[in-house]
Tab-separated table of C-alpha atoms and ligand atoms in Angstrom:
chain	number	residue	atom	x	y	z
H	263	MET	CA	-5.102	21.931	0.550
H	264	GLN	CA	-6.675	21.871	4.491
H	265	LEU	CA	-6.143	18.522	6.171
H	266	HIS	CA	-8.232	17.407	9.830
H	267	ASN	CA	-5.434	16.586	11.937
H	268	HIS	CA	-3.164	19.676	13.123
H	269	GLY	CA	-0.760	16.830	13.083
H	270	ALA	CA	-1.025	16.262	9.186
H	271	GLU	CA	1.841	17.462	6.415
H	272	ILE	CA	2.738	17.381	2.880
H	273	TYR	CA	6.207	17.156	2.406
H	274	VAL	CA	7.709	17.243	-1.137
H	275	PRO	CA	11.322	16.111	-1.125
H	276	ASP	CA	12.040	18.569	-4.124
H	277	GLY	CA	11.005	21.355	-2.354
H	278	SER	CA	8.425	22.248	-5.319
H	279	PRO	CA	4.916	23.961	-4.312
H	280	VAL	CA	2.713	21.511	-2.981
H	281	ASP	CA	-0.176	22.456	-5.194
H	282	ALA	CA	2.647	21.518	-8.143
H	283	ALA	CA	3.906	18.330	-6.721
H	284	LEU	CA	0.089	16.807	-5.973
H	285	SER	CA	-0.864	17.732	-9.445
H	286	ARG	CA	2.329	15.459	-11.337
H	287	THR	CA	1.346	12.568	-9.434
H	288	THR	CA	0.499	9.987	-11.591
H	289	HIS	CA	0.510	7.075	-9.506
H	290	LEU	CA	-0.940	7.555	-5.939
H	291	GLY	CA	0.239	5.161	-2.433
H	292	VAL	CA	-2.082	5.176	0.239
H	293	SER	CA	-1.062	2.459	3.271
H	294	ALA	CA	-2.012	2.553	6.264
H	295	HIS	CA	1.737	2.295	8.209
H	296	GLN	CA	4.751	3.805	7.719
H	297	ASP	CA	6.964	1.739	5.522
H	298	ASP	CA	3.338	-0.008	4.157
H	299	LEU	CA	4.276	1.609	1.189
H	300	GLU	CA	7.640	0.723	0.219
H	301	ILE	CA	6.489	-3.191	0.792
H	302	MET	CA	3.792	-2.863	-0.937
H	303	ALA	CA	3.485	0.045	-3.388
H	304	TYR	CA	7.183	-0.277	-4.958
H	305	HIS	CA	5.465	-1.568	-8.004
H	306	GLY	CA	3.974	2.396	-8.361
H	307	ILE	CA	7.701	3.650	-6.909
H	308	LEU	CA	9.963	1.893	-9.619
H	309	GLU	CA	7.389	3.151	-12.324
H	310	CYS	CA	7.822	6.594	-11.393
H	311	PHE	CA	11.133	6.938	-10.501
H	312	GLY	CA	13.391	8.452	-13.244
H	313	LYS	CA	10.735	9.847	-14.739
H	314	PRO	CA	10.211	13.373	-16.006
H	315	ASP	CA	6.724	12.844	-16.945
H	316	LYS	CA	5.405	10.340	-13.725
H	317	GLY	CA	4.943	11.496	-10.134
H	318	PHE	CA	4.306	9.097	-7.092
H	319	THR	CA	2.978	10.139	-4.302
H	320	GLY	CA	2.254	8.765	-0.702
H	321	VAL	CA	0.163	9.514	1.845
H	322	THR	CA	0.216	6.978	4.790
H	323	VAL	CA	-3.070	7.305	7.323
H	324	THR	CA	-1.398	6.862	10.960
H	325	ASN	CA	0.887	8.427	12.798
H	326	GLY	CA	2.794	5.384	13.665
H	327	SER	CA	2.111	5.411	17.219
H	328	GLY	CA	1.304	1.802	18.348
H	329	SER	CA	4.097	0.322	16.833
H	330	PRO	CA	6.219	-2.056	18.163
H	331	ARG	CA	10.023	-1.326	19.561
H	332	ASP	CA	12.895	-2.935	20.678
H	333	GLY	CA	16.576	-2.010	20.750
H	334	LEU	CA	17.563	1.648	20.269
H	335	TYR	CA	14.060	2.591	20.726
H	336	GLY	CA	12.795	0.570	23.056
H	337	LYS	CA	12.775	3.062	25.633
H	338	TYR	CA	10.932	5.763	23.594
H	339	THR	CA	7.962	7.083	24.178
H	340	ASP	CA	4.663	6.839	21.617
H	341	GLU	CA	5.201	10.326	20.824
H	342	GLU	CA	9.161	10.143	20.470
H	343	MET	CA	8.374	6.770	18.327
H	344	GLN	CA	5.452	9.491	15.798
H	345	VAL	CA	8.634	11.792	15.149
H	346	VAL	CA	10.989	9.075	13.845
H	347	ARG	CA	8.415	7.052	11.927
H	348	ARG	CA	7.656	10.609	10.169
H	349	LYS	CA	11.348	10.846	9.582
H	350	GLU	CA	12.436	7.639	8.712
H	351	GLN	CA	9.093	7.962	5.207
H	352	LYS	CA	10.834	11.209	4.489
H	353	LYS	CA	13.674	9.886	3.677
H	354	ALA	CA	11.701	6.853	1.605
H	355	ALA	CA	10.168	8.916	-0.709
H	356	PHE	CA	13.594	11.417	-1.373
H	357	ILE	CA	15.393	8.352	-1.629
H	358	GLY	CA	12.506	7.094	-3.958
H	359	GLU	CA	11.980	10.465	-5.844
H	360	TYR	CA	8.249	10.810	-4.406
H	361	SER	CA	6.675	13.852	-6.110
H	362	ALA	CA	4.726	14.330	-2.288
H	363	HIS	CA	4.114	12.445	0.440
H	364	VAL	CA	0.976	13.352	2.622
H	365	PHE	CA	0.875	12.432	6.387
H	366	LEU	CA	-2.939	12.065	7.721
H	367	ASP	CA	-2.026	11.635	11.737
H	368	TYR	CA	-4.556	9.484	12.397
H	369	SER	CA	-4.697	6.790	15.150
H	370	SER	CA	-5.494	3.701	13.985
H	371	GLY	CA	-8.827	3.399	16.204
H	372	ALA	CA	-10.122	6.570	14.078
H	373	VAL	CA	-9.561	4.359	10.909
H	374	LYS	CA	-10.974	1.684	12.172
H	375	ASP	CA	-14.154	3.419	13.530
H	376	PRO	CA	-16.749	3.586	9.999
H	377	ALA	CA	-18.329	6.451	12.149
H	378	ASN	CA	-15.129	8.450	11.161
H	379	THR	CA	-15.730	10.507	8.293
H	380	GLN	CA	-13.217	12.578	8.852
H	381	VAL	CA	-10.472	10.220	7.327
H	382	VAL	CA	-12.839	9.966	4.163
H	383	GLU	CA	-12.656	13.695	3.518
H	384	ASP	CA	-9.277	13.513	3.944
H	385	LEU	CA	-9.136	10.576	1.096
H	386	LYS	CA	-11.115	12.274	-1.252
H	387	LYS	CA	-8.977	16.243	-1.057
H	388	VAL	CA	-6.029	14.302	-1.521
H	389	ILE	CA	-7.455	12.594	-4.234
H	390	THR	CA	-8.827	14.975	-6.114
H	391	ALA	CA	-6.362	17.352	-6.053
H	392	CYS	CA	-3.668	14.431	-7.354
H	393	LYS	CA	-6.364	12.862	-10.201
H	394	PRO	CA	-4.039	9.549	-10.636
H	395	GLN	CA	-4.678	7.010	-12.644
H	396	VAL	CA	-3.678	4.412	-10.469
H	397	ILE	CA	-3.920	3.439	-6.611
H	398	TYR	CA	-2.301	1.120	-4.498
H	399	THR	CA	-3.318	0.300	-1.377
H	400	HIS	CA	-4.000	-3.083	1.248
H	401	ASN	CA	-5.750	-5.978	-0.175
H	402	LEU	CA	-8.957	-6.667	1.291
H	403	ALA	CA	-7.857	-9.937	2.950
H	404	ASP	CA	-4.753	-8.705	4.559
H	405	LYS	CA	-5.340	-10.110	8.070
H	406	HIS	CA	-4.722	-6.816	9.451
H	407	ASP	CA	-7.319	-4.459	10.650
H	408	THR	CA	-6.175	-1.190	10.552
H	409	HIS	CA	-4.859	-2.204	7.307
H	410	VAL	CA	-9.013	-3.183	5.639
H	411	ALA	CA	-9.922	-0.141	7.420
H	412	THR	CA	-7.452	2.205	5.484
H	413	THR	CA	-9.039	0.392	2.202
H	414	LEU	CA	-12.602	0.394	2.891
H	415	ARG	CA	-11.564	4.140	3.791
H	416	ILE	CA	-10.410	5.015	0.555
H	417	ILE	CA	-12.942	2.846	-1.501
H	418	ARG	CA	-16.237	5.209	0.385
H	419	ALA	CA	-13.922	8.224	-0.906
H	420	LEU	CA	-14.026	7.093	-4.654
H	421	ARG	CA	-17.488	5.774	-4.495
H	422	GLU	CA	-18.506	9.861	-3.119
H	423	LEU	CA	-16.140	11.438	-5.593
H	424	PRO	CA	-16.957	12.017	-9.319
H	425	GLY	CA	-16.443	9.372	-12.012
H	426	ASP	CA	-13.581	11.508	-13.678
H	427	SER	CA	-11.976	12.075	-10.315
H	428	ARG	CA	-11.057	7.874	-10.252
H	429	PRO	CA	-8.464	6.468	-10.650
H	430	LEU	CA	-8.005	3.394	-13.626
H	431	HIS	CA	-7.122	0.664	-11.024
H	432	LEU	CA	-7.510	0.293	-7.899
H	433	TYR	CA	-4.978	-2.435	-6.900
H	434	GLY	CA	-5.067	-4.528	-3.104
H	435	CYS	CA	-1.458	-5.337	-2.308
H	436	GLU	CA	0.755	-7.743	-0.108
H	437	VAL	CA	1.812	-6.634	3.484
H	438	TRP	CA	-0.072	-8.881	6.051
H	439	ARG	CA	-0.933	-11.692	3.793
H	440	ASN	CA	0.584	-13.170	0.671
H	441	LEU	CA	-1.732	-12.973	-2.117
H	442	ASP	CA	-0.312	-16.224	-3.787
H	443	TRP	CA	-3.175	-18.257	-3.570
H	444	LEU	CA	-5.164	-16.484	-5.559
H	445	ASN	CA	-5.943	-18.150	-8.610
H	446	ASP	CA	-3.724	-17.331	-11.284
H	447	ASN	CA	-6.405	-15.679	-13.748
H	448	ASP	CA	-7.343	-13.712	-10.459
H	449	LYS	CA	-3.795	-12.188	-9.682
H	450	VAL	CA	-2.580	-8.928	-10.780
H	451	ILE	CA	0.707	-9.402	-11.470
H	452	PHE	CA	3.798	-6.579	-11.384
H	453	ASN	CA	7.302	-7.278	-12.328
H	454	VAL	CA	9.586	-5.859	-10.037
H	455	ASP	CA	12.810	-6.946	-11.354
H	456	GLY	CA	15.545	-4.663	-11.553
H	457	HIS	CA	16.628	-1.432	-9.121
H	458	GLU	CA	16.942	-4.187	-6.660
H	459	ASN	CA	19.693	-1.526	-4.247
H	460	LEU	CA	16.823	0.644	-4.584
H	461	ALA	CA	14.369	-2.143	-3.858
H	462	THR	CA	16.300	-2.816	-0.735
H	463	SER	CA	17.119	0.447	0.702
H	464	LEU	CA	13.577	1.715	0.548
H	465	VAL	CA	12.796	-1.191	3.158
H	466	GLY	CA	15.707	-1.134	5.351
H	467	LEU	CA	15.999	2.377	5.698
H	468	PHE	CA	12.728	2.223	7.925
H	469	ASP	CA	15.419	1.445	10.903
H	470	SER	CA	12.614	1.629	13.662
H	471	GLN	CA	11.336	-1.607	11.759
H	472	VAL	CA	14.294	-3.351	10.978
H	473	ALA	CA	16.464	-3.005	13.981
H	474	GLY	CA	14.134	-2.811	16.157
H	475	GLY	CA	13.502	-6.313	15.966
H	476	LYS	CA	11.310	-7.444	11.615
H	477	ARG	CA	13.663	-8.140	9.268
H	478	TYR	CA	10.938	-6.670	6.141
H	479	ASP	CA	13.461	-5.358	4.341
H	480	LEU	CA	14.897	-10.253	4.128
H	481	ALA	CA	11.241	-10.859	4.302
H	482	THR	CA	10.236	-8.255	1.542
H	483	MET	CA	12.621	-9.268	-0.878
H	484	GLY	CA	11.957	-12.956	0.056
H	485	ARG	CA	8.380	-12.910	-0.727
H	486	ARG	CA	8.706	-11.301	-4.410
H	487	ARG	CA	12.199	-13.695	-5.314
H	488	ALA	CA	9.581	-16.851	-3.736
H	489	ASN	CA	6.060	-14.794	-5.731
H	490	ALA	CA	8.316	-14.677	-9.642
H	491	THR	CA	10.044	-18.539	-8.532
H	492	TYR	CA	6.548	-20.791	-7.099
H	493	LEU	CA	4.236	-18.268	-9.763
H	494	ALA	CA	4.523	-21.299	-12.349
H	495	SER	CA	5.915	-24.763	-11.698
H	496	HIS	CA	6.712	-25.301	-15.546
H	497	GLY	CA	8.887	-22.925	-17.288
H	498	VAL	CA	12.530	-20.600	-15.986
H	499	ASP	CA	11.491	-18.165	-14.026
H	500	GLU	CA	10.599	-14.841	-16.171
H	501	SER	CA	11.349	-12.243	-13.387
H	502	THR	CA	13.227	-12.577	-10.213
H	503	SER	CA	11.199	-10.165	-8.609
H	504	LEU	CA	7.049	-10.263	-8.354
H	505	ILE	CA	4.317	-8.543	-6.223
H	506	PHE	CA	1.211	-10.189	-6.682
H	507	ALA	CA	-2.108	-7.406	-6.187
H	508	LEU	CA	-6.338	-7.849	-5.997
H	509	ASP	CA	-7.827	-6.071	-8.718
H	510	LEU	CA	-9.937	-3.723	-6.908
H	511	THR	CA	-10.876	-1.180	-9.269
H	512	PRO	CA	-14.881	-2.946	-9.729
H	513	VAL	CA	-14.954	-1.577	-6.627
H	514	MET	CA	-15.102	2.039	-7.127
H	515	ASP	CA	-18.688	1.508	-8.393
H	516	PRO	CA	-20.923	1.491	-4.906
H	517	LYS	CA	-23.310	-0.895	-6.664
H	518	VAL	CA	-20.861	-3.964	-6.012
H	519	ASP	CA	-20.754	-5.802	-2.365
H	520	VAL	CA	-17.069	-5.420	-1.570
H	521	LYS	CA	-17.495	-8.387	0.773
H	522	GLU	CA	-18.497	-10.574	-1.919
H	523	TYR	CA	-16.493	-9.092	-4.405
H	524	THR	CA	-13.598	-10.502	-1.942
H	525	LEU	CA	-14.850	-13.593	-1.251
H	526	GLY	CA	-15.568	-14.017	-4.611
H	527	TYR	CA	-11.292	-14.461	-4.669
H	528	ILE	CA	-11.915	-16.890	-2.263
H	529	ASP	CA	-14.750	-19.347	-3.420
H	530	ARG	CA	-12.840	-19.297	-6.949
H	531	PHE	CA	-9.849	-20.458	-4.896
H	532	ALA	CA	-12.267	-23.333	-2.802
H	533	LYS	CA	-13.208	-24.569	-6.352
H	534	GLU	CA	-9.306	-25.128	-8.107
H	535	VAL	CA	-8.193	-26.739	-5.187
H	536	SER	CA	-11.328	-29.332	-4.527
H	537	GLY	CA	-11.100	-29.720	-7.777
H	538	ARG	CA	-7.917	-31.256	-7.928
H	539	LEU	CA	-8.416	-33.394	-5.442
H	540	ALA	CA	-11.807	-34.607	-7.392
H	541	LYS	CA	-9.674	-35.553	-10.426
H	542	LEU	CA	-6.700	-36.920	-8.655
H	543	MET	CA	-8.217	-38.663	-5.758
C	809	ZN	ZN1	0.886	-1.653	8.427
């Protein structure tokens, strides 16, 4: 596959040929940065882990050059940081038994530029080669510009592809903003109980981020635990670990307005809050 950037790479942990590794994909995760997938798309990783008939492929759109750094990594240049972050993402792909991991190697600025069509073209190539049943990406109410831009590029790629190349499901997941606020009937709920060791390893191995000053490992496990416990006030916990997502499947249809669709979730949330206040005041 010919990807646009010179530094683009497709890593296959088990050494299979690239085409074979991509075509065995059933679940695809597309994220802005190294480590986002292990936080938000863990459901897909777990669905495929140890299953011979399923395959998770990850895509990281940016090169990780602008990431914060401290301690051991404090004096690393942007170039050295990119090397570290790619190596960490490969470790995650190996431990999580991904079918493949695609590094598209764009700057954040390129991803955020709506006029940049190269990101969209690369994503179309990857999706066509993988033909996944499910795609996990960032949710459109996330507060990180590069995350939201990544999702908008995927939506555009899917809209430009023929219908039979589109997945059955497109999910927007949690990184820089929980989805706990969604009304319960608007939540897609992924139960990610079990393999807690795997869940912890996959986030914890990103040493440049965790030791660099952000305890994503503890925070991510805590968020999943909190999602499970605070989902319902009545009844005992049915799961110890949940990830919430926003169903983006309808926006693959070019006739659906992306902004209106997203704001619809917020409108329904506002109605829920105002309805309770009206009832109790
Ligand atoms: Zn990120």
